[in-house]
Tab-separated table of C-alpha atoms and ligand atoms in Angstrom:
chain	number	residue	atom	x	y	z
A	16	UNK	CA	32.086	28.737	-17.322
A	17	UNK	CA	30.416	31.982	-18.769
A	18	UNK	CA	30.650	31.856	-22.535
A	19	UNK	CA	29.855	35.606	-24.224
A	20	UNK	CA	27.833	34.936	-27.747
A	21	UNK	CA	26.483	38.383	-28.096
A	22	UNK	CA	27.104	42.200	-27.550
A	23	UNK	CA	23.721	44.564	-27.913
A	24	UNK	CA	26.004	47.060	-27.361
A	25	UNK	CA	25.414	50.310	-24.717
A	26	UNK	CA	21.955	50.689	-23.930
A	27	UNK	CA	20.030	52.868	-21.640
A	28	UNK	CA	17.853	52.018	-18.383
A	29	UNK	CA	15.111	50.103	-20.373
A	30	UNK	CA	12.007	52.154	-18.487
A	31	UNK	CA	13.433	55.263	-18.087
A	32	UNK	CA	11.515	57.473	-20.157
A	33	UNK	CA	12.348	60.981	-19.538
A	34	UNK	CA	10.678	64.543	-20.316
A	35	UNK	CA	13.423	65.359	-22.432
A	36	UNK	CA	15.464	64.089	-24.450
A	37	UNK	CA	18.995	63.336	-23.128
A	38	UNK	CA	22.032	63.137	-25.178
A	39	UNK	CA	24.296	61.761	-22.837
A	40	UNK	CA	22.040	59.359	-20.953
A	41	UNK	CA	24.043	56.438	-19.047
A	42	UNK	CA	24.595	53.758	-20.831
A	43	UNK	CA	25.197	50.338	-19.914
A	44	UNK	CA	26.833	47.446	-21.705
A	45	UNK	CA	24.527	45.055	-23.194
A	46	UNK	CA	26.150	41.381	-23.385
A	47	UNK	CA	24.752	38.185	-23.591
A	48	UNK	CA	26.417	35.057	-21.748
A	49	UNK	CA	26.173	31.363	-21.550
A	50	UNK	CA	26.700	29.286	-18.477
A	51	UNK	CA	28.265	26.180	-19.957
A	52	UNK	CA	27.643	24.428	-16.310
A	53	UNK	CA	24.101	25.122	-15.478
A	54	UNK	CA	22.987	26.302	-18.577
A	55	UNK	CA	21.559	29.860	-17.919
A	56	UNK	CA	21.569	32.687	-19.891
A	57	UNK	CA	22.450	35.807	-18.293
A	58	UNK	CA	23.535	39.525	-19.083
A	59	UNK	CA	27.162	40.704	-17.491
A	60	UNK	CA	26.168	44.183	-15.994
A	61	UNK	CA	24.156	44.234	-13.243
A	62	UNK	CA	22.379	47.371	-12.875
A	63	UNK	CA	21.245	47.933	-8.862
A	64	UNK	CA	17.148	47.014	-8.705
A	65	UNK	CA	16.830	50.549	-6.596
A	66	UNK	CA	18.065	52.312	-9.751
A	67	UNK	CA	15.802	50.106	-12.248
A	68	UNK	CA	12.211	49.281	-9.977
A	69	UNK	CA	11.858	53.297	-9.134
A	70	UNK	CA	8.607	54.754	-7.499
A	71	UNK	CA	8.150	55.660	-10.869
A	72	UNK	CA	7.971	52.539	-12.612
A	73	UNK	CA	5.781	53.093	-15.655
A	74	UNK	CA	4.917	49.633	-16.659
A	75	UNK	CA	1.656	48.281	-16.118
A	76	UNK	CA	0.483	45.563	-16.280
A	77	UNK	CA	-2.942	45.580	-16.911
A	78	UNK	CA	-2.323	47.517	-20.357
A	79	UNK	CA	-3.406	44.967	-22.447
A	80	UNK	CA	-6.618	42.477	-22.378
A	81	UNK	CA	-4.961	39.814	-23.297
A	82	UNK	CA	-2.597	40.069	-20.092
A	83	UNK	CA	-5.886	40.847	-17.849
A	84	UNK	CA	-7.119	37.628	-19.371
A	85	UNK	CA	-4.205	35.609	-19.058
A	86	UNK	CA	-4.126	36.303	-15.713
A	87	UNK	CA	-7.612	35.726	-14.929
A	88	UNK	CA	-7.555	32.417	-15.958
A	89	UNK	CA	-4.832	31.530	-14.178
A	90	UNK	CA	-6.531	33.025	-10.718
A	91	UNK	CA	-9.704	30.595	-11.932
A	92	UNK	CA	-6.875	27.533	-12.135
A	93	UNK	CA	-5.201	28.043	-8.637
A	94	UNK	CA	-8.378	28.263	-7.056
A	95	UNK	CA	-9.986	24.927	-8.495
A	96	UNK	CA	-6.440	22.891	-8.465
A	97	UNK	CA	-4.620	23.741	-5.747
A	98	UNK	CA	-7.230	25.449	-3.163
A	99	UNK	CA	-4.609	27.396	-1.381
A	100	UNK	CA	-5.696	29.001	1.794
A	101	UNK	CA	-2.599	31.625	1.660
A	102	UNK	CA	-1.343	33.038	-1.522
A	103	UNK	CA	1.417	34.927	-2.165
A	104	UNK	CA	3.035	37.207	-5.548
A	105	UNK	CA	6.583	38.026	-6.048
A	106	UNK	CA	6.125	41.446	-7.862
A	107	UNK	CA	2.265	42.031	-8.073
A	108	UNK	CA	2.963	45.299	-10.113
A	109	UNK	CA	-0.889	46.966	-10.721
A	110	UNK	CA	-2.673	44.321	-9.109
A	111	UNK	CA	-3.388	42.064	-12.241
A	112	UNK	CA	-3.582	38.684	-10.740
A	113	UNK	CA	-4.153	39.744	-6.511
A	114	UNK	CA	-7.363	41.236	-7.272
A	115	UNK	CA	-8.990	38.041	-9.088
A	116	UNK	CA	-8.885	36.345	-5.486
A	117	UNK	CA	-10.573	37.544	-2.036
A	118	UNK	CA	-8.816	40.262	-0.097
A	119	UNK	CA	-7.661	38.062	3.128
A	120	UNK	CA	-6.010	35.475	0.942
A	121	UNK	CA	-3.594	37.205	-0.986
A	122	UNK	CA	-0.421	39.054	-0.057
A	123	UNK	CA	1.279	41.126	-3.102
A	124	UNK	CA	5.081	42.675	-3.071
A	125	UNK	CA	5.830	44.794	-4.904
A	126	UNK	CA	8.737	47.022	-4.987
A	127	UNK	CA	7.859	50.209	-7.125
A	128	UNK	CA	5.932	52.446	-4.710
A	129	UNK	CA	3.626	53.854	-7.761
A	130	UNK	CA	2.497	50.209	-8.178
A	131	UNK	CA	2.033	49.074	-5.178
A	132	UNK	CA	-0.063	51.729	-3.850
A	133	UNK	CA	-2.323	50.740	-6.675
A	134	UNK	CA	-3.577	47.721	-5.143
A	135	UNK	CA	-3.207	49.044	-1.114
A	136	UNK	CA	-5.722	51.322	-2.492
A	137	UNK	CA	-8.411	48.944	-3.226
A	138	UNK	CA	-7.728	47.439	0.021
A	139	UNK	CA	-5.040	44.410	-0.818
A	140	UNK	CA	-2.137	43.676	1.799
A	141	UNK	CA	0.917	44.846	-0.367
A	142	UNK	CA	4.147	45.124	1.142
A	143	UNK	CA	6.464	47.530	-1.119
A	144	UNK	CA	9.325	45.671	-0.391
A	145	UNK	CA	12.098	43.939	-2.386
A	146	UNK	CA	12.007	40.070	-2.345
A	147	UNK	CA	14.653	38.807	0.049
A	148	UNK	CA	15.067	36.432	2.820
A	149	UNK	CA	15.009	39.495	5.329
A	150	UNK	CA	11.265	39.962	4.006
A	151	UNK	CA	10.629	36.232	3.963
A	152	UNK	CA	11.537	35.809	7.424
A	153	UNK	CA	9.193	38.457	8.660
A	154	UNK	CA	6.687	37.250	6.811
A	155	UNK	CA	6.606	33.834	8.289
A	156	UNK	CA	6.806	35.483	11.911
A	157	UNK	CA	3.443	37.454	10.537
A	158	UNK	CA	1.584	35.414	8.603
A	159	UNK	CA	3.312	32.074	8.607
A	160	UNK	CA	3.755	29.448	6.128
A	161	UNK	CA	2.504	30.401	2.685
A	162	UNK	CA	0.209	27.570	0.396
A	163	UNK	CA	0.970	29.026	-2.838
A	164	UNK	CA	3.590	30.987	-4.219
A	165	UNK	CA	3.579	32.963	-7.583
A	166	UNK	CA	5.521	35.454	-9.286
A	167	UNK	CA	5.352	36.221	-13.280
A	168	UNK	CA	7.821	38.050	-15.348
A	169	UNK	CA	9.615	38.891	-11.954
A	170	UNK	CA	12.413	36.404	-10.734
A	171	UNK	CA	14.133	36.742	-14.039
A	172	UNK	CA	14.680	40.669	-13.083
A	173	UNK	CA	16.673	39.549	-9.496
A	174	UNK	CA	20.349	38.954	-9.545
A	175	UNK	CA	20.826	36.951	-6.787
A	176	UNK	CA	18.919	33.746	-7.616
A	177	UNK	CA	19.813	31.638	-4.838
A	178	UNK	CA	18.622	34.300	-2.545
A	179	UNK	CA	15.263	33.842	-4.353
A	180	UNK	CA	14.864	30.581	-4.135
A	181	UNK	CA	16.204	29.882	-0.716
A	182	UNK	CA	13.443	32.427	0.979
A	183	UNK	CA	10.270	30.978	-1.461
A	184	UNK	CA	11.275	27.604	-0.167
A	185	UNK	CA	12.120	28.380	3.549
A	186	UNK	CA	8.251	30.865	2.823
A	187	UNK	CA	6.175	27.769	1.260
A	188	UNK	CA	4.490	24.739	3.471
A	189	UNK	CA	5.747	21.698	2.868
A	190	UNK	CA	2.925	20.793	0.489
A	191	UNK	CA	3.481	24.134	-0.823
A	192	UNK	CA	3.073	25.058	-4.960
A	193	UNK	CA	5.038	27.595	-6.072
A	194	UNK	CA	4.519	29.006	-9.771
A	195	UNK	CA	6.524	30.955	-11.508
A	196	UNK	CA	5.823	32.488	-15.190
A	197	UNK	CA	8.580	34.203	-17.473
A	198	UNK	CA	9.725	34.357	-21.387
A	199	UNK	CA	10.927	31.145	-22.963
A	200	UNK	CA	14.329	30.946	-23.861
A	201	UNK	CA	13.455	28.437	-26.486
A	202	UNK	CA	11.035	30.948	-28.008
A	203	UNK	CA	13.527	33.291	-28.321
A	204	UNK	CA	16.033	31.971	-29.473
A	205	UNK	CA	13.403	30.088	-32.368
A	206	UNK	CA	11.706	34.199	-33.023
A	207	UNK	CA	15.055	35.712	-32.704
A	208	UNK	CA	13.442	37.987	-30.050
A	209	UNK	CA	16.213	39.230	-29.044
A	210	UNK	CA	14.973	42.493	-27.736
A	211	UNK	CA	13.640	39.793	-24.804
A	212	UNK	CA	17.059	41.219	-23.576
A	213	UNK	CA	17.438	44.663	-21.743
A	214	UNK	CA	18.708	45.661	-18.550
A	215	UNK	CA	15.970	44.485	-16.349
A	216	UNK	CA	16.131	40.979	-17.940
A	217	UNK	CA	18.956	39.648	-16.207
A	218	UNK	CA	18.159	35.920	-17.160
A	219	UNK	CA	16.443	33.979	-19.603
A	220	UNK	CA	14.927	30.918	-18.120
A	221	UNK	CA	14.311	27.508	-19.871
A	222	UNK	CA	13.183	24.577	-18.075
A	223	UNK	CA	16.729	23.045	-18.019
A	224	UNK	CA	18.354	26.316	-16.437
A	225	UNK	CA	15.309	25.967	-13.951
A	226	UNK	CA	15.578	22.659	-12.902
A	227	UNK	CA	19.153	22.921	-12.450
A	228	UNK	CA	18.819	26.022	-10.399
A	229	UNK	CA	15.786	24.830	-7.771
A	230	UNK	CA	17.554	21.772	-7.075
A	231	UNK	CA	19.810	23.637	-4.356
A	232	UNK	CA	16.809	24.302	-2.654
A	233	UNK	CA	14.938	21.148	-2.481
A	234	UNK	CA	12.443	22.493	-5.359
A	235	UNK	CA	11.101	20.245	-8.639
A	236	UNK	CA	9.265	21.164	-11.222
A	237	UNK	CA	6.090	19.283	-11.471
A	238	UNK	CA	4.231	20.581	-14.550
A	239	UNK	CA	4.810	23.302	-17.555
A	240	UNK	CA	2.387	25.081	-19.046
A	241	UNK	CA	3.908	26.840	-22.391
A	242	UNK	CA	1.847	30.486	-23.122
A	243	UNK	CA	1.251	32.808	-25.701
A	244	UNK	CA	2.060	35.606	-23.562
A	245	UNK	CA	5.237	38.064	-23.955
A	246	UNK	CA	6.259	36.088	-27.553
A	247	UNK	CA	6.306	32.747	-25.539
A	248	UNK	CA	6.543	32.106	-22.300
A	249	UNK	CA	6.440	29.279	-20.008
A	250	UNK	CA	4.663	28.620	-16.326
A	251	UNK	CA	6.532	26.523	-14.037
A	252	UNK	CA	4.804	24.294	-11.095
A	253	UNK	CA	7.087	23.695	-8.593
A	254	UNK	CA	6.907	21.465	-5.702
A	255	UNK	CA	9.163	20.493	-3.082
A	256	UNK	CA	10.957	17.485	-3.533
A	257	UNK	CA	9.465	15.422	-0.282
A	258	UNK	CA	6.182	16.572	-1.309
A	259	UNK	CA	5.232	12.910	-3.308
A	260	UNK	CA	1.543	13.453	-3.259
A	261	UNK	CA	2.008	15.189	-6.527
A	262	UNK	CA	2.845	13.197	-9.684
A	263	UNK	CA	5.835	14.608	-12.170
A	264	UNK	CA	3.996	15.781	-15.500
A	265	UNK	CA	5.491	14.360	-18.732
A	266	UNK	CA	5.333	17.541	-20.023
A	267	UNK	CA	8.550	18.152	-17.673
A	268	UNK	CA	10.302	15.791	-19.518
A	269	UNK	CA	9.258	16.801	-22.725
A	270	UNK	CA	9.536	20.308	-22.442
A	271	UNK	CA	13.770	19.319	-21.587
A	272	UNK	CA	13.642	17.011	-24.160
A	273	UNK	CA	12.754	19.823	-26.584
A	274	UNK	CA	14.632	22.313	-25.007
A	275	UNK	CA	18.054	20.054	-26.284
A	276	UNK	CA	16.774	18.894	-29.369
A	277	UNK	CA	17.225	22.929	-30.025
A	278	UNK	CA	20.450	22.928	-28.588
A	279	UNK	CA	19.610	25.256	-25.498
A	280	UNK	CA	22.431	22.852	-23.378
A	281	UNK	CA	24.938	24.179	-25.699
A	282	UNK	CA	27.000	27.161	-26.719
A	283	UNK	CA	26.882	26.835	-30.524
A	284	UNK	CA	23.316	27.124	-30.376
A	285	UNK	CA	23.591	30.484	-28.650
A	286	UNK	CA	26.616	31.309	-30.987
A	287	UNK	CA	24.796	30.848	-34.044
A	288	UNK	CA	21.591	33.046	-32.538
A	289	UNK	CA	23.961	36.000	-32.837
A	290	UNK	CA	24.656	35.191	-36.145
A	291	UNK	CA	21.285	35.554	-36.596
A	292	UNK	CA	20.346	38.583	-34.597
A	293	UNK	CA	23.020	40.592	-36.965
A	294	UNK	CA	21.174	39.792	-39.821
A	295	UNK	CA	18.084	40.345	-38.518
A	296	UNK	CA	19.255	44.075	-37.204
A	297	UNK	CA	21.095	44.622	-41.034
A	298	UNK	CA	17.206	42.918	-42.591
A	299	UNK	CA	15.186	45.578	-40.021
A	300	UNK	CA	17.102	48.699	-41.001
A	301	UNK	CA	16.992	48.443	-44.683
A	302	UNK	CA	13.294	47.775	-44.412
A	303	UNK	CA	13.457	50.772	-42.621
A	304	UNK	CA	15.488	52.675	-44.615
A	305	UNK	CA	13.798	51.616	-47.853
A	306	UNK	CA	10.269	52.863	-46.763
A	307	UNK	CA	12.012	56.243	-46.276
A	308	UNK	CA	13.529	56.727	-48.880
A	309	UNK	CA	9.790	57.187	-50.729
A	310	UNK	CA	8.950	59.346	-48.304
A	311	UNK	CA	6.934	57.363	-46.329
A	312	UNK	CA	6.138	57.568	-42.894
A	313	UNK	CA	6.980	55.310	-39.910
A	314	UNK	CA	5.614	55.171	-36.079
A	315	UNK	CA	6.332	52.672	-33.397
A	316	UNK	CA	3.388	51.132	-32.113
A	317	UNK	CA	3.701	49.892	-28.081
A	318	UNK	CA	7.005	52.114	-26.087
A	319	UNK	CA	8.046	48.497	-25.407
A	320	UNK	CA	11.293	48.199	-22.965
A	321	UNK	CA	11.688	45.969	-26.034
A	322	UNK	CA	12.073	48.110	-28.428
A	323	UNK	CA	14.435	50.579	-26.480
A	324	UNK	CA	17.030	47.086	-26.887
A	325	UNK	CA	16.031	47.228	-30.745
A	326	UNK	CA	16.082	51.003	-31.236
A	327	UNK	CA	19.522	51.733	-29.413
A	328	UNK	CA	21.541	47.915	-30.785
A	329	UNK	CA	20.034	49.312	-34.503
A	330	UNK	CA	20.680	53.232	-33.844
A	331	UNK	CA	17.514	54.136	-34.786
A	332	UNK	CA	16.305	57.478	-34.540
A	333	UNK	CA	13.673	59.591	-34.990
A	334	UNK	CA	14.349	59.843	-38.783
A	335	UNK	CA	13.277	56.603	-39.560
A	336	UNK	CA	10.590	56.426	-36.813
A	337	UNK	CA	8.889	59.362	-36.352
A	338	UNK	CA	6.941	58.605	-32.913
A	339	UNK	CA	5.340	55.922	-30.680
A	340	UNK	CA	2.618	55.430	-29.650
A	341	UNK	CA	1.330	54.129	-26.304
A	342	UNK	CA	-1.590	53.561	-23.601
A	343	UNK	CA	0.427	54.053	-21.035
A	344	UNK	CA	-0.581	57.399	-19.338
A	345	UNK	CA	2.988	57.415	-17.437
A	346	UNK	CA	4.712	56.894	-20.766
A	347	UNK	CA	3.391	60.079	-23.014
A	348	UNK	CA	5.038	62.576	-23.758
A	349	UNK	CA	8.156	61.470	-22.628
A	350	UNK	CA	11.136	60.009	-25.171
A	351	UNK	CA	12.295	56.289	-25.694
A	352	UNK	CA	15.088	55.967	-23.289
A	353	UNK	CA	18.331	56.763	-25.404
A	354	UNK	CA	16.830	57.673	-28.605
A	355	UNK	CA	15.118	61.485	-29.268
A	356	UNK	CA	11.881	59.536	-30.210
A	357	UNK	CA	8.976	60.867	-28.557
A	358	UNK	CA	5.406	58.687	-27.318
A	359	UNK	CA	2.215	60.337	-28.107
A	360	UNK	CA	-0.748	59.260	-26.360
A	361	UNK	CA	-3.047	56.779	-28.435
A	362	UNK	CA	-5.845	56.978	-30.143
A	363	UNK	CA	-6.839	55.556	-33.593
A	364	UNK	CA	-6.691	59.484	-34.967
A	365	UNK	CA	-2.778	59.358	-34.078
A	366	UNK	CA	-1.946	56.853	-36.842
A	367	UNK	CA	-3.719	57.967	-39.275
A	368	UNK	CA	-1.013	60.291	-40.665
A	369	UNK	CA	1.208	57.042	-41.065
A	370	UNK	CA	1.759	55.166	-43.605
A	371	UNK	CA	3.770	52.583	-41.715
A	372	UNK	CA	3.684	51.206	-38.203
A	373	UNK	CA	6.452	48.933	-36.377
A	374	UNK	CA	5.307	46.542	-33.692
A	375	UNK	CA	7.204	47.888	-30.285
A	376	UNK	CA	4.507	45.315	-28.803
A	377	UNK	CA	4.587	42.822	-31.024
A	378	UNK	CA	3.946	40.365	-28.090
A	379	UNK	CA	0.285	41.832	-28.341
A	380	UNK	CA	-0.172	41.298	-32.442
A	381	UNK	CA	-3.014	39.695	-32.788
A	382	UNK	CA	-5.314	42.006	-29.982
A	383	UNK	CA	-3.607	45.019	-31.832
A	384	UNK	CA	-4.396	43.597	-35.498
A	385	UNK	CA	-8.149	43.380	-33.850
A	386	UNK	CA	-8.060	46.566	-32.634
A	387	UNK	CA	-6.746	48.494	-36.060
A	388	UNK	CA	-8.866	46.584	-38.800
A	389	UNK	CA	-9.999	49.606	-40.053
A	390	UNK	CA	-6.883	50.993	-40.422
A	391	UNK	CA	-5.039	48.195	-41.979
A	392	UNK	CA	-8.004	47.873	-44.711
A	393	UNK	CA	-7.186	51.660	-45.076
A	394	UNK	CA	-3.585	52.029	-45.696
A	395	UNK	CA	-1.646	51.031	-42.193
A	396	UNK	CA	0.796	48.071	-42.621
A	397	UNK	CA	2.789	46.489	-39.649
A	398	UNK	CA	6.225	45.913	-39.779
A	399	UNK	CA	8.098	43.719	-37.375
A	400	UNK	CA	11.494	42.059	-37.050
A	401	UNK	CA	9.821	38.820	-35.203
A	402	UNK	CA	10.595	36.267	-36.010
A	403	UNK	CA	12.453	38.220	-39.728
A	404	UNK	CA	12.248	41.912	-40.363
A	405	UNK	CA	9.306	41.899	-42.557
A	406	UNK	CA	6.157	44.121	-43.398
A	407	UNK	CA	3.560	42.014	-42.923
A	408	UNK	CA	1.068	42.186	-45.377
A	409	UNK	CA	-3.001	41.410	-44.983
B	511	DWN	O1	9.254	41.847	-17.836
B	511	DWN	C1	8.741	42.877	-18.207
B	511	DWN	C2	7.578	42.815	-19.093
B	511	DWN	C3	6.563	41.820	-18.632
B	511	DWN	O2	6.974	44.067	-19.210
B	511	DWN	C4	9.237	44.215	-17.758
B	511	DWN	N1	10.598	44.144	-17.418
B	511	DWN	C5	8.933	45.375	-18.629
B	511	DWN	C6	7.800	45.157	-19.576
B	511	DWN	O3	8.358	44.912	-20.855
B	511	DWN	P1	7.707	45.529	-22.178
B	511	DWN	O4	7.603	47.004	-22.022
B	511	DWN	O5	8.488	45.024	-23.312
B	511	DWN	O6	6.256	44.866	-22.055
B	511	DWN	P2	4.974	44.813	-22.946
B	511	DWN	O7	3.945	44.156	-22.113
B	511	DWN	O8	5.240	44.178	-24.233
B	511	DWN	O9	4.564	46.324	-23.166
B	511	DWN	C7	3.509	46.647	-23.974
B	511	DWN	C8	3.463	48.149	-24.159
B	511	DWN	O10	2.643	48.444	-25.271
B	511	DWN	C9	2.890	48.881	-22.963
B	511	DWN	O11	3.558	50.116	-22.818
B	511	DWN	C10	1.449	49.125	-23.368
B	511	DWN	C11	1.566	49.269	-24.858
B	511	DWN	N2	0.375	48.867	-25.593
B	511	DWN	C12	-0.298	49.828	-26.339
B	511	DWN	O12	0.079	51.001	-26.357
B	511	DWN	N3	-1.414	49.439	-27.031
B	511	DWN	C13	-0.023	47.582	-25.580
B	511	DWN	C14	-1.144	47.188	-26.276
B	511	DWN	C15	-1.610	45.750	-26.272
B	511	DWN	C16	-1.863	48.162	-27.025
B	511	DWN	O13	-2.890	47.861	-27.690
C-alpha cells in the first residue's frame, strides 16, 4: 500500500541548530512514500515529537510580515464569517494568529515551552500541551464544546492522524468549523520543492488525502482557499457532515479535480517527481560549483528547516556557502543542523561582502526582493533551486 518514490537520504533533526558544529550528529533516514489507498504522502521514520517540538524550538512565527499579515487577515475572516464565540489553535507557536482576537475567546496549544510562554505572557490561555484526545477530553470538561477550530502548518507534523482528527471532532460543536492550513502537495510537486520534506513534515496534504482522511470522523471539507504562503499552501474549511446549514464550495470539487488532472492519485506522478528532484539537486550544485570556481562568494539567505533537507540531500558545505543569514535571534550563531555552516545575525551590512545569495526562504521572495533593492541594483543576485536551480537575474 506504501509505494517509496524517493530517498533524501540521512538528514539531521531539521531545527536543531547547535553551538557547535557536530560531526557525528544523528541522522535519520529521509524517504518519501506513497499511499496507493488513501493517497497520502508520508515520510517512513518517525522521529518522537518530544525529541523534535523541544522547549527550545527556534522557529517563529512571526519572522516575516508577510506571515503576520497572512494571519491577520485570516483573524479579520473568522470573525465576520463564522462569529465563533470559542476559538481554538492546534500549535499557536509565538502567538501569530491568538493575539488578533480578544483574550477570553481564544485558547492556544502549544507544545514548545519557549513558545508558549510567549503568548501566556501577554495574558492568552495557552496550554503547553501536545494535541491528543487526553487534552481534548479535559478541555471539554473545562471549557466545553469549541465553535471554531484552527491549526496551520501543525497537523502535518503529528503522526498519529486519526488521533487528530478523532479529538477536533469529539472538541468541535456540532455546527462547529474547523480550519486547517498546510503546504500544497500539488505545489510541490509542480515547484519541485522538495525541501517541503524534513523530519518534522511527516505528511504532505492535498485535498484528496484530506478528504479521504476526515471521512472516518464524520468531517467534510466545505471550502479551499489556495495561499501564497510557505511556496503554496492550501486552507481547508471543514464541517461536520450533519451540519447541512453550510453549502459545499465548488472550489472543493475543483481543487480534486485539479489535484488528478496532475496525477496526485497516482504513483507515477510521484515517481517521475524524483526524477526530477535529482536533476534539480545535479542543476543546484553546478550552479554552485560554477560561481566558485571564479572565486565568488555565496551566503544562504533565511536558516530555513528547508534548506537543512537541501544542504544535507546535496552535501553542501561551507565551501560553497559560506554563511546564513537569519532574523531569528534563537538561530545566530549557531550551525545548520548537519552541515559546519554557521548563521550570522542579519543586517543589510552582512551581505555586502557577497557576491551571491541562495534563497533558504525562498517562500518569502518577493518581501525579501523588497527588502534588498539596494543591494540587488548593487551587485547581490539570488539564486534558488524553486521551481529550477537558477540565478535569478533583475
Ligand atoms: O512547518 C514549519 C514551517 C511553517 O516553519 C516548521 N516545521 C518549520 C518552519 O519551516 P522553515 O524554517 O522552512 O520556515 P520559514 O518560514 O520558511 O522560515 C523562514 C526563515 O527565514 C526564518 O528563520 C526567518 C528567516 N527570515 C529571515 O532571516 N529574513 C525570513 C525572512 C522573511 C527574512 O526577511
Amino acid at each position: 500500500m506504501n509505494k517509496f518514490f524517493l530517498n533524501l537520504g540521512k538528514q539531521p533533526l531539521a531545527n536543531n541548530y547547535s553551538r557547535f558544529y557536530k560531526k557525528n550528529q544523528n541522522k535519520y533516514n529521509l524517504k518519501l512514500f506513497f499511499n496507493t489507498k488513501n493517497k497520502m504522502v508520508s515520510i517512513s521514520k518517525r522521529i518522537p515529537s518530544e525529541k523534535m517540538f523541544t522547549n527550545n524550538y527556534p522557529y517563529r512565527s512571526s519572522m516575516s510580515k508577510t506571515m503576520k499579515t497572512s494571519f491577520y487577515e485570516l483573524s479579520i475572516e473568522i470573525k465576520k464569517r463564522f462569529k465563533p464565540k470559542s476559538i481554538l489553535e492546534i500549535g499557536s507557536n509565538d502567538g501569530i494568529l491568538v493575539t488578533n482576537f480578544n483574550k477570553k475567546d481564544v485558547i492556544g496549544i502549544e507544545p514548545c515551552n519557549n513558545l508558549a510562554k510567549i503568548t501566556s505572557k501577554k495574558g492568552y490561555l495557552t496550554y503547553n500541551k501536545y494535541w491528543n484526545y487526553e487534552l481534548a477530553k479535559n478541555l471539554k470538561k473545562k471549557h466545553g464544546e469549541i465553535n471554531l477550530i484552527y491549526s496551520a502548518n501543525t497537523l502535518t507534523h503529528i503522526s498519529n492522524l486519526n488521533d487528530v482528527f478523532k479529538s477536533i471532532s469529539f472538541l468541535l460543536t456540532q455546527k462547529g468549523i474547523l480550519i486547517i492550513e498546510d503546504p500544497s502537495l500539488l505545489e510541490c510537486i509542480k515547484k519541485v520543492s522538495y525541501d517541503q520534506f524534513y523530519n518534522e513534515h511527516i505528511y504532505l496534504f492535498s485535498a484528496i488525502s484530506v478528504s479521504n482522511l476526515i471521512k472516518k470522523f464524520n468531517l467534510e471539507i466545505f471550502d479551499i482557499k489556495n495561499l501564497k504562503t510557505h511556496g503554496g499552501s492550501i486552507r481547508y474549511y471543514i464541517k461536520k457532515v450533519e451540519n447541512r446549514d453550510i453549502k459545499i464550495s465548488n472550489k472543493v470539487k475543483k481543487q480534486i479535480e485539479n489535484e488528478k488532472k496532475f496525477g496526485l492519485h497516482k504513483l507515477v506522478t510521484y515517481k517521475q517527481f524524483a526524477k526530477k528532484v535529482k536533476l534539480s539537486k545535479k542543476n543546484l550544485l553546478n550552479i554552485l560549483k560554477k560561481i566558485k570556481s571564479k572565486n565568488k562568494s555565496i551566503i544562504g539567505y533565511g536558516a530555513t528547516a528547508k534548506a537543512v533537507t537541501i544542504l544535507n540531500y546535496c552535501n553542501i558545505n561551507k565551501s560553497l556557502i559560506k554563511n546564513f543569514v537569519d532574523t531569528t535571534p534563537e538561530k545566530i550563531n549557531k550551525f545548520m543542523p548537519g552541515k559546519n555552516i554557521k548563521i550570522i545575525k542579519y543586517t543589510q551590512n552582512s551581505l555586502l561582502k557577497y557576491d551571491y545569495a541562495f534563497l533558504g526562504a525562498w517562500n518569502f521572495k518577493k518581501e525579501i526582493f523588497k527588502k534588498e533593492k539596494k543591494l540587488i541594483k548593487k551587485k547581490l543576485r539570488f539564486i534558488t533551486h524553486v521551481p529550477w536551480p537558477r540565478i535569478i537575474r533583475k
